[in-house]
C-alpha cells in the first residue's frame, strides 16, 4: 500500500494547519487515546503519519538504494547535517541542486541540526552563547557551529524539514545546566529563524527541551508554541533515562503542542515505543536502531528480535516472518541469513531490507487501526504478542494514562501484569 491510496476513502480533515512549506491535515482520531492519523504535505512528498523515518546519515542508508526505499514505502528519510556538511559539503550539494537530486530521492527529507554530533562524537566540544566550538576530526583545528551556520548548511542541503540547533545535554543531567540549555536553545531558535533563507521551500522545526523536569519542559513547549512553527520536535530524550520518565515527558509535551501541527519524537525506533508514543499523540519518529541492528544480524519481528547469527537458526528453513511480504522474506530463509549475517554484506543488506519493511508495516497498521477507531484493540493485541502476560511497567502505566488498562481483562480474556524493567531481553515465545 502506498501513500497515494491509503487515506483515499477518508473525507474532509477534522482539523488542519497551513504553513508556507507544509500543510498538515488530521484525518482521524482515536476516540480513546491521543493517537491520530494525518496527512502531511511537504514540498517533495505527501507523507502519512504516524510515520517512522529511517536514518541515512550521509545521504544513504547503508546497503540500500533509494529505489528500494520507495518500494518499501518510506515517506521521509533523515540526513545528518554535520556529516553532510563535512562531505560532500554545502558547495557541492548546491551545485547538484540539493540533496534530493544528489541522492536521487524524490520523497521527503529531514535533516538534524548537527548539534548532537558536535557534543556526542567530537573531542573538546565547548558550548558557548555563540555556538558549539569543536575540534575538526579531519585536521584537528578548532571550529564553531552557530545557529546561523547550521541553518545555512541545511538550506544548502535542501531538506523538506530542518531542525534548529539546540544546546544538547544528556537526559541524565540534572541541576542548573538543564535550565541553561533550555533557555539557550530558545535563543538559538530565534537566531535560526532569522537566518532561514528558504521559508517557502523548507520547514524549520523547533525542539522541546527541559530534560526530565516537568516545569522546564512545560516552559519550553509553551515558548515554542508562541513561535508558530510549522511543526515541533520533542528532544532531549532516548538518552538512557528511565522509560517511566521518558513517556511522561513525551505526554506532557503533546498535551501542550498544537493539535493542528505535526509532533516529532526524536531518536525513537523500538516497536513498543512507536505503539505507545502514537497513543500519546506523537506523529513522527526516527532512529538508527532498525538498520544498525540489522548489521549485527538481528531481524525485527512482532515478538521481538531474532539474533540470526545464533546456531539455532542454522537449520531453520522458514522466512524471518511468514506474514511479511518484503523481498527478503519472500525469497530467503533464516538458515541462509544465518550463514551470511554479520559475515557478508549480502546478509546485512537483506536483513536491513526486512527491518525497514517491518517498521513501515507497523506504522501502516498503526494508521489503519486509528482510522478504523480500533487502536486500543490493536495496542492490546500488539502488547500480548510482544510481551505475553508480563509487560514492562512503563508500558502499562503509559497506556493507562490514555485509557488503555492492560491489567483489566478484555473480551478475549487477556490481561497483563506490570513488571519492572524497561526493555525486552528475549523474543516472546
Tab-separated table of C-alpha atoms in Angstrom:
chain	number	residue	atom	x	y	z
A	1	UNK	CA	0.000	0.000	0.000
A	2	UNK	CA	1.313	3.439	-0.884
A	3	UNK	CA	0.737	6.939	0.362
A	4	UNK	CA	-1.404	7.732	-2.685
A	5	UNK	CA	-4.260	5.384	-1.764
A	6	UNK	CA	-4.042	4.742	1.990
A	7	UNK	CA	-6.345	7.609	3.030
A	8	UNK	CA	-8.300	7.897	-0.232
A	9	UNK	CA	-11.660	6.950	1.287
A	10	UNK	CA	-11.488	9.463	4.114
A	11	UNK	CA	-13.442	12.703	3.981
A	12	UNK	CA	-12.504	16.251	4.865
A	13	UNK	CA	-9.859	16.806	7.564
A	14	UNK	CA	-11.008	17.082	11.162
A	15	UNK	CA	-8.589	19.994	11.575
A	16	UNK	CA	-5.600	21.332	9.700
A	17	UNK	CA	-2.882	23.952	9.546
A	18	UNK	CA	-1.132	25.569	6.617
A	19	UNK	CA	2.403	26.942	6.646
A	20	UNK	CA	4.345	28.279	3.644
A	21	UNK	CA	6.027	24.889	3.040
A	22	UNK	CA	3.823	22.432	4.945
A	23	UNK	CA	0.143	21.586	5.174
A	24	UNK	CA	-0.922	19.229	7.961
A	25	UNK	CA	-4.354	17.563	7.940
A	26	UNK	CA	-5.643	15.465	10.831
A	27	UNK	CA	-7.873	12.883	9.158
A	28	UNK	CA	-8.824	10.561	12.022
A	29	UNK	CA	-8.560	10.430	15.797
A	30	UNK	CA	-8.674	7.544	18.230
A	31	UNK	CA	-11.725	8.026	20.457
A	32	UNK	CA	-9.868	6.570	23.462
A	33	UNK	CA	-6.237	7.727	23.280
A	34	UNK	CA	-4.430	10.775	21.867
A	35	UNK	CA	-3.496	8.930	18.656
A	36	UNK	CA	-4.321	10.486	15.310
A	37	UNK	CA	-3.752	9.713	11.630
A	38	UNK	CA	-2.751	12.607	9.419
A	39	UNK	CA	-1.580	13.697	6.015
A	40	UNK	CA	1.490	15.933	5.876
A	41	UNK	CA	2.058	17.773	2.594
A	42	UNK	CA	5.758	18.557	2.153
A	43	UNK	CA	7.445	20.272	-0.806
A	44	UNK	CA	8.691	16.948	-2.191
A	45	UNK	CA	6.106	14.445	-0.954
A	46	UNK	CA	2.850	13.937	0.915
A	47	UNK	CA	3.600	11.739	3.917
A	48	UNK	CA	1.201	9.892	6.180
A	49	UNK	CA	1.541	9.907	9.939
A	50	UNK	CA	2.226	8.356	12.362
A	51	UNK	CA	5.375	7.503	10.432
A	52	UNK	CA	8.869	6.187	11.042
A	53	UNK	CA	11.816	7.774	9.214
A	54	UNK	CA	14.918	5.639	8.562
A	55	UNK	CA	18.239	7.389	9.119
A	56	UNK	CA	20.565	7.950	6.160
A	57	UNK	CA	23.437	9.731	7.875
A	58	UNK	CA	25.386	10.820	4.774
A	59	UNK	CA	22.536	10.770	2.281
A	60	UNK	CA	22.426	6.993	2.105
A	61	UNK	CA	21.090	4.118	4.190
A	62	UNK	CA	23.890	1.564	4.259
A	63	UNK	CA	23.409	-1.056	1.548
A	64	UNK	CA	20.015	0.244	0.371
A	65	UNK	CA	19.179	2.195	-2.780
A	66	UNK	CA	16.628	4.991	-2.921
A	67	UNK	CA	14.603	2.865	-5.325
A	68	UNK	CA	14.373	0.131	-2.710
A	69	UNK	CA	13.307	2.674	-0.092
A	70	UNK	CA	10.487	3.813	-2.376
A	71	UNK	CA	9.346	0.241	-2.929
A	72	UNK	CA	9.380	-0.286	0.836
A	73	UNK	CA	7.114	2.797	1.043
A	74	UNK	CA	9.364	5.073	3.080
A	75	UNK	CA	7.834	8.528	3.040
A	76	UNK	CA	10.632	10.551	4.663
A	77	UNK	CA	14.256	9.727	5.471
A	78	UNK	CA	16.809	11.519	7.632
A	79	UNK	CA	20.134	13.105	6.782
A	80	UNK	CA	22.804	14.314	9.177
A	81	UNK	CA	23.835	17.959	8.815
A	82	UNK	CA	27.223	17.548	10.468
A	83	UNK	CA	28.297	14.674	8.228
A	84	UNK	CA	26.764	16.118	5.046
A	85	UNK	CA	28.333	19.475	5.820
A	86	UNK	CA	31.740	17.798	6.018
A	87	UNK	CA	31.296	15.561	2.988
A	88	UNK	CA	30.163	16.148	0.276
A	89	UNK	CA	29.870	19.695	1.664
A	90	UNK	CA	27.413	22.556	1.027
A	91	UNK	CA	29.089	23.852	-2.143
A	92	UNK	CA	28.825	20.521	-3.953
A	93	UNK	CA	25.259	19.994	-2.761
A	94	UNK	CA	24.217	23.418	-4.012
A	95	UNK	CA	25.795	22.693	-7.406
A	96	UNK	CA	23.887	19.387	-7.506
A	97	UNK	CA	20.607	21.177	-6.794
A	98	UNK	CA	20.311	19.924	-3.221
A	99	UNK	CA	20.461	16.546	-1.549
A	100	UNK	CA	17.253	15.270	-3.188
A	101	UNK	CA	18.813	15.417	-6.642
A	102	UNK	CA	22.259	14.403	-5.425
A	103	UNK	CA	20.956	11.120	-3.967
A	104	UNK	CA	18.082	10.598	-6.459
A	105	UNK	CA	15.383	10.707	-3.777
A	106	UNK	CA	12.035	12.226	-4.739
A	107	UNK	CA	10.307	11.925	-1.381
A	108	UNK	CA	10.616	13.725	1.929
A	109	UNK	CA	13.905	14.608	3.642
A	110	UNK	CA	14.568	15.769	7.190
A	111	UNK	CA	17.944	16.987	8.437
A	112	UNK	CA	19.043	17.348	12.032
A	113	UNK	CA	20.978	20.413	13.113
A	114	UNK	CA	24.356	18.766	13.708
A	115	UNK	CA	24.464	19.814	17.355
A	116	UNK	CA	24.081	16.336	18.809
A	117	UNK	CA	27.084	15.063	16.841
A	118	UNK	CA	29.129	18.059	17.948
A	119	UNK	CA	28.658	17.125	21.587
A	120	UNK	CA	28.468	13.325	21.455
A	121	UNK	CA	31.081	12.382	18.866
A	122	UNK	CA	33.762	15.018	18.892
A	123	UNK	CA	36.665	15.891	21.149
A	124	UNK	CA	36.877	19.145	23.071
A	125	UNK	CA	33.322	20.297	22.293
A	126	UNK	CA	32.685	23.557	24.121
A	127	UNK	CA	29.268	25.217	24.173
A	128	UNK	CA	29.108	29.000	24.396
A	129	UNK	CA	26.372	31.515	23.697
A	130	UNK	CA	27.774	31.919	20.199
A	131	UNK	CA	27.514	28.221	19.344
A	132	UNK	CA	29.330	24.894	19.655
A	133	UNK	CA	33.124	25.009	19.416
A	134	UNK	CA	34.689	21.702	18.461
A	135	UNK	CA	37.833	20.083	17.150
A	136	UNK	CA	37.573	19.236	13.476
A	137	UNK	CA	38.170	15.462	13.238
A	138	UNK	CA	39.828	15.857	9.825
A	139	UNK	CA	42.548	18.397	10.594
A	140	UNK	CA	42.357	18.983	14.369
A	141	UNK	CA	41.568	22.692	14.023
A	142	UNK	CA	39.018	24.357	16.289
A	143	UNK	CA	35.759	25.198	14.519
A	144	UNK	CA	32.490	26.829	15.539
A	145	UNK	CA	28.949	25.746	14.630
A	146	UNK	CA	26.483	28.558	15.239
A	147	UNK	CA	22.691	28.520	14.825
A	148	UNK	CA	23.142	30.594	11.666
A	149	UNK	CA	25.718	28.181	10.229
A	150	UNK	CA	23.501	25.174	10.970
A	151	UNK	CA	20.582	26.757	9.132
A	152	UNK	CA	22.867	27.791	6.259
A	153	UNK	CA	24.083	24.219	5.846
A	154	UNK	CA	20.537	22.885	5.947
A	155	UNK	CA	19.365	25.472	3.415
A	156	UNK	CA	22.104	24.197	1.081
A	157	UNK	CA	21.095	20.572	1.702
A	158	UNK	CA	17.501	21.483	0.847
A	159	UNK	CA	15.608	19.117	3.150
A	160	UNK	CA	11.841	19.489	3.483
A	161	UNK	CA	12.221	19.718	7.269
A	162	UNK	CA	15.161	21.237	9.128
A	163	UNK	CA	15.874	21.130	12.852
A	164	UNK	CA	17.023	24.043	14.947
A	165	UNK	CA	20.463	23.933	16.571
A	166	UNK	CA	19.843	23.260	20.251
A	167	UNK	CA	22.060	23.154	23.323
A	168	UNK	CA	22.226	19.391	23.838
A	169	UNK	CA	22.536	17.960	27.336
A	170	UNK	CA	22.201	14.355	28.406
A	171	UNK	CA	18.754	13.297	29.570
A	172	UNK	CA	20.507	12.133	32.760
A	173	UNK	CA	21.786	15.648	33.531
A	174	UNK	CA	20.137	17.490	36.414
A	175	UNK	CA	20.524	20.899	38.024
A	176	UNK	CA	21.015	24.395	36.570
A	177	UNK	CA	22.726	23.159	33.370
A	178	UNK	CA	19.372	21.797	32.133
A	179	UNK	CA	17.618	25.144	32.519
A	180	UNK	CA	20.551	26.986	30.974
A	181	UNK	CA	20.386	24.686	27.933
A	182	UNK	CA	16.625	25.099	27.598
A	183	UNK	CA	16.728	28.920	27.536
A	184	UNK	CA	19.803	28.958	25.279
A	185	UNK	CA	18.053	26.643	22.837
A	186	UNK	CA	15.196	29.159	22.644
A	187	UNK	CA	17.613	31.984	21.910
A	188	UNK	CA	19.354	29.869	19.288
A	189	UNK	CA	15.958	29.078	17.745
A	190	UNK	CA	15.215	32.787	17.316
A	191	UNK	CA	18.619	33.267	15.663
A	192	UNK	CA	17.920	30.299	13.389
A	193	UNK	CA	14.526	31.680	12.367
A	194	UNK	CA	16.169	34.967	11.352
A	195	UNK	CA	18.870	33.129	9.387
A	196	UNK	CA	16.408	30.877	7.490
A	197	UNK	CA	16.604	31.926	3.818
A	198	UNK	CA	14.089	29.496	2.281
A	199	UNK	CA	10.932	29.569	4.453
A	200	UNK	CA	8.625	28.924	1.494
A	201	UNK	CA	10.595	25.808	0.491
A	202	UNK	CA	11.806	24.353	3.799
A	203	UNK	CA	10.291	23.961	7.264
A	204	UNK	CA	12.170	24.764	10.458
A	205	UNK	CA	11.052	22.681	13.452
A	206	UNK	CA	11.966	23.852	16.974
A	207	UNK	CA	12.774	21.306	19.687
A	208	UNK	CA	11.143	20.973	23.109
A	209	UNK	CA	13.870	20.684	25.739
A	210	UNK	CA	13.994	20.727	29.538
A	211	UNK	CA	15.405	17.337	30.444
A	212	UNK	CA	13.211	15.351	32.810
A	213	UNK	CA	11.996	18.464	34.623
A	214	UNK	CA	8.252	18.951	34.147
A	215	UNK	CA	8.429	22.692	34.811
A	216	UNK	CA	11.177	23.246	32.254
A	217	UNK	CA	9.522	21.004	29.650
A	218	UNK	CA	6.291	22.932	30.099
A	219	UNK	CA	8.042	26.295	29.776
A	220	UNK	CA	9.943	25.138	26.709
A	221	UNK	CA	6.851	23.839	24.926
A	222	UNK	CA	4.849	26.960	25.763
A	223	UNK	CA	7.604	29.219	24.441
A	224	UNK	CA	7.921	27.221	21.221
A	225	UNK	CA	4.193	27.424	20.559
A	226	UNK	CA	4.488	31.230	20.582
A	227	UNK	CA	6.805	30.984	17.544
A	228	UNK	CA	4.028	29.386	15.449
A	229	UNK	CA	6.321	26.914	13.712
A	230	UNK	CA	5.066	24.510	11.003
A	231	UNK	CA	5.798	21.567	13.336
A	232	UNK	CA	7.521	20.708	16.600
A	233	UNK	CA	10.031	18.148	17.856
A	234	UNK	CA	10.346	16.563	21.296
A	235	UNK	CA	14.056	16.252	22.017
A	236	UNK	CA	16.490	15.520	24.797
A	237	UNK	CA	15.108	12.018	25.431
A	238	UNK	CA	16.083	8.435	24.465
A	239	UNK	CA	19.415	9.021	26.138
A	240	UNK	CA	19.374	6.327	28.799
A	241	UNK	CA	16.741	7.789	31.097
A	242	UNK	CA	14.189	5.539	32.802
A	243	UNK	CA	11.313	4.783	30.460
A	244	UNK	CA	8.858	5.882	33.117
A	245	UNK	CA	10.343	9.370	32.884
A	246	UNK	CA	10.566	9.180	29.089
A	247	UNK	CA	6.884	8.606	28.441
A	248	UNK	CA	5.795	11.241	30.944
A	249	UNK	CA	7.903	13.895	29.206
A	250	UNK	CA	6.505	12.842	25.823
A	251	UNK	CA	2.917	13.001	27.038
A	252	UNK	CA	3.442	16.334	28.780
A	253	UNK	CA	4.808	17.768	25.531
A	254	UNK	CA	1.979	16.515	23.315
A	255	UNK	CA	-0.553	17.962	25.760
A	256	UNK	CA	0.900	21.441	25.170
A	257	UNK	CA	1.897	21.384	21.495
A	258	UNK	CA	-0.811	22.390	18.980
A	259	UNK	CA	-3.157	19.662	17.796
A	260	UNK	CA	-3.016	21.106	14.273
A	261	UNK	CA	0.762	20.683	13.859
A	262	UNK	CA	2.963	17.569	13.462
A	263	UNK	CA	4.850	16.344	16.553
A	264	UNK	CA	8.168	14.584	16.102
A	265	UNK	CA	9.732	12.481	18.887
A	266	UNK	CA	13.436	12.350	18.108
A	267	UNK	CA	15.540	9.201	18.360
A	268	UNK	CA	12.687	6.727	18.934
A	269	UNK	CA	12.518	3.450	16.996
A	270	UNK	CA	11.731	0.402	19.162
A	271	UNK	CA	8.374	-1.081	18.155
A	272	UNK	CA	6.827	-0.768	21.622
A	273	UNK	CA	7.932	2.879	21.783
A	274	UNK	CA	6.255	3.595	18.446
A	275	UNK	CA	2.993	1.992	19.536
A	276	UNK	CA	2.936	3.688	22.952
A	277	UNK	CA	4.060	7.125	21.775
A	278	UNK	CA	1.481	7.100	18.977
A	279	UNK	CA	-1.135	6.564	21.683
A	280	UNK	CA	0.376	9.592	23.450
A	281	UNK	CA	-0.148	11.753	20.360
A	282	UNK	CA	3.201	11.630	18.504
A	283	UNK	CA	3.246	11.706	14.681
A	284	UNK	CA	6.876	11.235	13.586
A	285	UNK	CA	9.855	9.141	14.679
A	286	UNK	CA	13.413	8.379	13.645
A	287	UNK	CA	16.131	6.056	14.909
A	288	UNK	CA	19.238	4.253	13.659
A	289	UNK	CA	18.198	1.107	15.554
A	290	UNK	CA	16.394	-0.900	12.814
A	291	UNK	CA	19.215	-0.531	10.280
A	292	UNK	CA	22.098	-0.651	12.742
A	293	UNK	CA	20.824	-3.799	14.467
A	294	UNK	CA	20.428	-5.431	11.037
A	295	UNK	CA	24.173	-5.111	10.522
A	296	UNK	CA	24.636	-7.213	13.671
A	297	UNK	CA	22.382	-9.923	12.265
A	298	UNK	CA	19.223	-9.019	14.197
A	299	UNK	CA	15.879	-9.242	12.416
A	300	UNK	CA	12.802	-7.498	13.803
A	301	UNK	CA	9.536	-9.376	14.313
A	302	UNK	CA	6.398	-8.613	16.335
A	303	UNK	CA	7.596	-10.843	19.184
A	304	UNK	CA	10.915	-9.000	19.483
A	305	UNK	CA	14.215	-9.508	17.653
A	306	UNK	CA	15.749	-12.654	16.157
A	307	UNK	CA	19.543	-12.928	16.522
A	308	UNK	CA	20.040	-14.835	13.260
A	309	UNK	CA	23.741	-15.367	13.920
A	310	UNK	CA	22.803	-17.835	16.697
A	311	UNK	CA	23.296	-21.521	15.910
A	312	UNK	CA	19.645	-22.434	16.445
A	313	UNK	CA	18.822	-20.864	13.066
A	314	UNK	CA	21.331	-22.978	11.106
A	315	UNK	CA	18.641	-25.476	10.053
A	316	UNK	CA	15.630	-23.133	10.145
A	317	UNK	CA	14.237	-23.060	6.613
A	318	UNK	CA	11.418	-20.622	7.310
A	319	UNK	CA	11.417	-16.912	6.438
A	320	UNK	CA	12.183	-14.324	9.101
A	321	UNK	CA	8.460	-13.609	9.356
A	322	UNK	CA	5.886	-15.729	7.476
A	323	UNK	CA	3.465	-12.775	7.499
A	324	UNK	CA	5.968	-10.331	5.980
A	325	UNK	CA	5.806	-9.647	2.237
A	326	UNK	CA	9.200	-7.946	1.951
A	327	UNK	CA	11.653	-9.208	-0.727
A	328	UNK	CA	13.857	-10.833	1.913
A	329	UNK	CA	11.061	-12.896	3.464
A	330	UNK	CA	9.706	-13.786	0.030
A	331	UNK	CA	12.981	-15.359	-1.120
A	332	UNK	CA	15.321	-16.232	1.750
A	333	UNK	CA	15.251	-18.425	4.845
A	334	UNK	CA	16.573	-17.892	8.327
A	335	UNK	CA	19.129	-20.620	7.617
A	336	UNK	CA	20.507	-18.741	4.623
A	337	UNK	CA	20.640	-15.497	6.549
A	338	UNK	CA	22.363	-17.277	9.441
A	339	UNK	CA	25.235	-18.198	7.136
A	340	UNK	CA	25.743	-14.607	5.985
A	341	UNK	CA	24.589	-12.435	8.878
A	342	UNK	CA	27.479	-10.240	10.130
A	343	UNK	CA	29.862	-12.054	7.745
A	344	UNK	CA	28.765	-10.961	4.269
A	345	UNK	CA	27.389	-7.655	3.040
A	346	UNK	CA	24.573	-9.599	1.382
A	347	UNK	CA	23.246	-10.735	4.752
A	348	UNK	CA	23.386	-7.223	6.191
A	349	UNK	CA	21.588	-5.892	3.136
A	350	UNK	CA	18.799	-8.483	3.245
A	351	UNK	CA	18.134	-8.039	6.968
A	352	UNK	CA	18.181	-4.251	6.568
A	353	UNK	CA	15.524	-4.528	3.851
A	354	UNK	CA	13.394	-6.646	6.159
A	355	UNK	CA	13.826	-4.379	9.171
A	356	UNK	CA	12.808	-1.281	7.227
A	357	UNK	CA	9.829	-3.182	5.825
A	358	UNK	CA	8.936	-4.219	9.381
A	359	UNK	CA	8.918	-0.605	10.563
A	360	UNK	CA	6.868	0.578	7.586
A	361	UNK	CA	4.291	-2.187	8.021
A	362	UNK	CA	3.986	-1.497	11.733
A	363	UNK	CA	3.307	2.176	11.038
A	364	UNK	CA	0.723	1.321	8.357
A	365	UNK	CA	-1.002	-0.991	10.820
A	366	UNK	CA	-0.998	1.785	13.438
A	367	UNK	CA	-2.533	4.249	10.967
A	368	UNK	CA	-5.170	1.761	9.834
A	369	UNK	CA	-6.167	0.985	13.411
A	370	UNK	CA	-6.536	4.697	14.166
A	371	UNK	CA	-8.602	5.315	11.031
A	372	UNK	CA	-10.887	2.386	11.903
A	373	UNK	CA	-11.061	3.592	15.537
A	374	UNK	CA	-9.823	0.315	16.957
A	375	UNK	CA	-6.453	1.491	18.196
A	376	UNK	CA	-6.927	0.250	21.782
A	377	UNK	CA	-7.654	-3.246	20.457
A	378	UNK	CA	-4.598	-3.047	18.185
A	379	UNK	CA	-2.437	-1.968	21.118
A	380	UNK	CA	-3.618	-4.829	23.312
A	381	UNK	CA	-3.000	-7.354	20.531
A	382	UNK	CA	0.462	-5.907	19.886
A	383	UNK	CA	1.407	-5.979	23.571
A	384	UNK	CA	0.135	-9.536	24.024
A	385	UNK	CA	2.152	-10.701	21.011
A	386	UNK	CA	5.289	-8.868	22.048
A	387	UNK	CA	5.338	-9.436	25.809
A	388	UNK	CA	2.734	-12.030	26.731
A	389	UNK	CA	1.335	-11.792	30.259
A	390	UNK	CA	4.182	-9.787	31.822
A	391	UNK	CA	4.637	-6.294	30.416
A	392	UNK	CA	7.167	-3.587	31.354
A	393	UNK	CA	5.646	-1.310	33.963
A	394	UNK	CA	6.293	1.819	31.914
A	395	UNK	CA	4.216	0.423	29.030
A	396	UNK	CA	1.327	-0.413	31.377
A	397	UNK	CA	1.409	2.992	33.073
A	398	UNK	CA	1.801	4.975	29.854
A	399	UNK	CA	-1.192	3.238	28.288
A	400	UNK	CA	-3.251	3.638	31.453
A	401	UNK	CA	-2.698	7.383	31.146
A	402	UNK	CA	-4.606	7.301	27.829
A	403	UNK	CA	-7.371	4.956	28.996
A	404	UNK	CA	-5.973	1.582	27.939
A	405	UNK	CA	-5.719	-0.595	31.047
A	406	UNK	CA	-3.825	-3.774	30.241
A	407	UNK	CA	-4.340	-5.099	33.776
A	408	UNK	CA	-8.083	-5.457	33.120
A	409	UNK	CA	-9.095	-8.460	31.009
A	410	UNK	CA	-10.510	-7.740	27.551
A	411	UNK	CA	-13.136	-9.738	25.657
A	412	UNK	CA	-10.587	-12.425	24.806
A	413	UNK	CA	-9.618	-12.760	28.460
A	414	UNK	CA	-6.169	-11.204	28.036
A	415	UNK	CA	-4.739	-9.123	30.848
A	416	UNK	CA	-1.178	-8.259	31.783
A	417	UNK	CA	0.893	-7.941	34.914
A	418	UNK	CA	3.279	-4.996	35.151
A	419	UNK	CA	6.904	-5.917	35.827
A	420	UNK	CA	9.949	-3.775	36.438
A	421	UNK	CA	12.474	-3.457	33.631
A	422	UNK	CA	12.438	-1.120	30.671
A	423	UNK	CA	13.393	-3.457	27.831
A	424	UNK	CA	12.552	-6.878	26.473
A	425	UNK	CA	15.550	-9.194	26.757
A	426	UNK	CA	14.321	-12.105	24.635
A	427	UNK	CA	11.598	-12.504	21.991
A	428	UNK	CA	8.231	-13.531	23.376
A	429	UNK	CA	7.656	-17.217	22.587
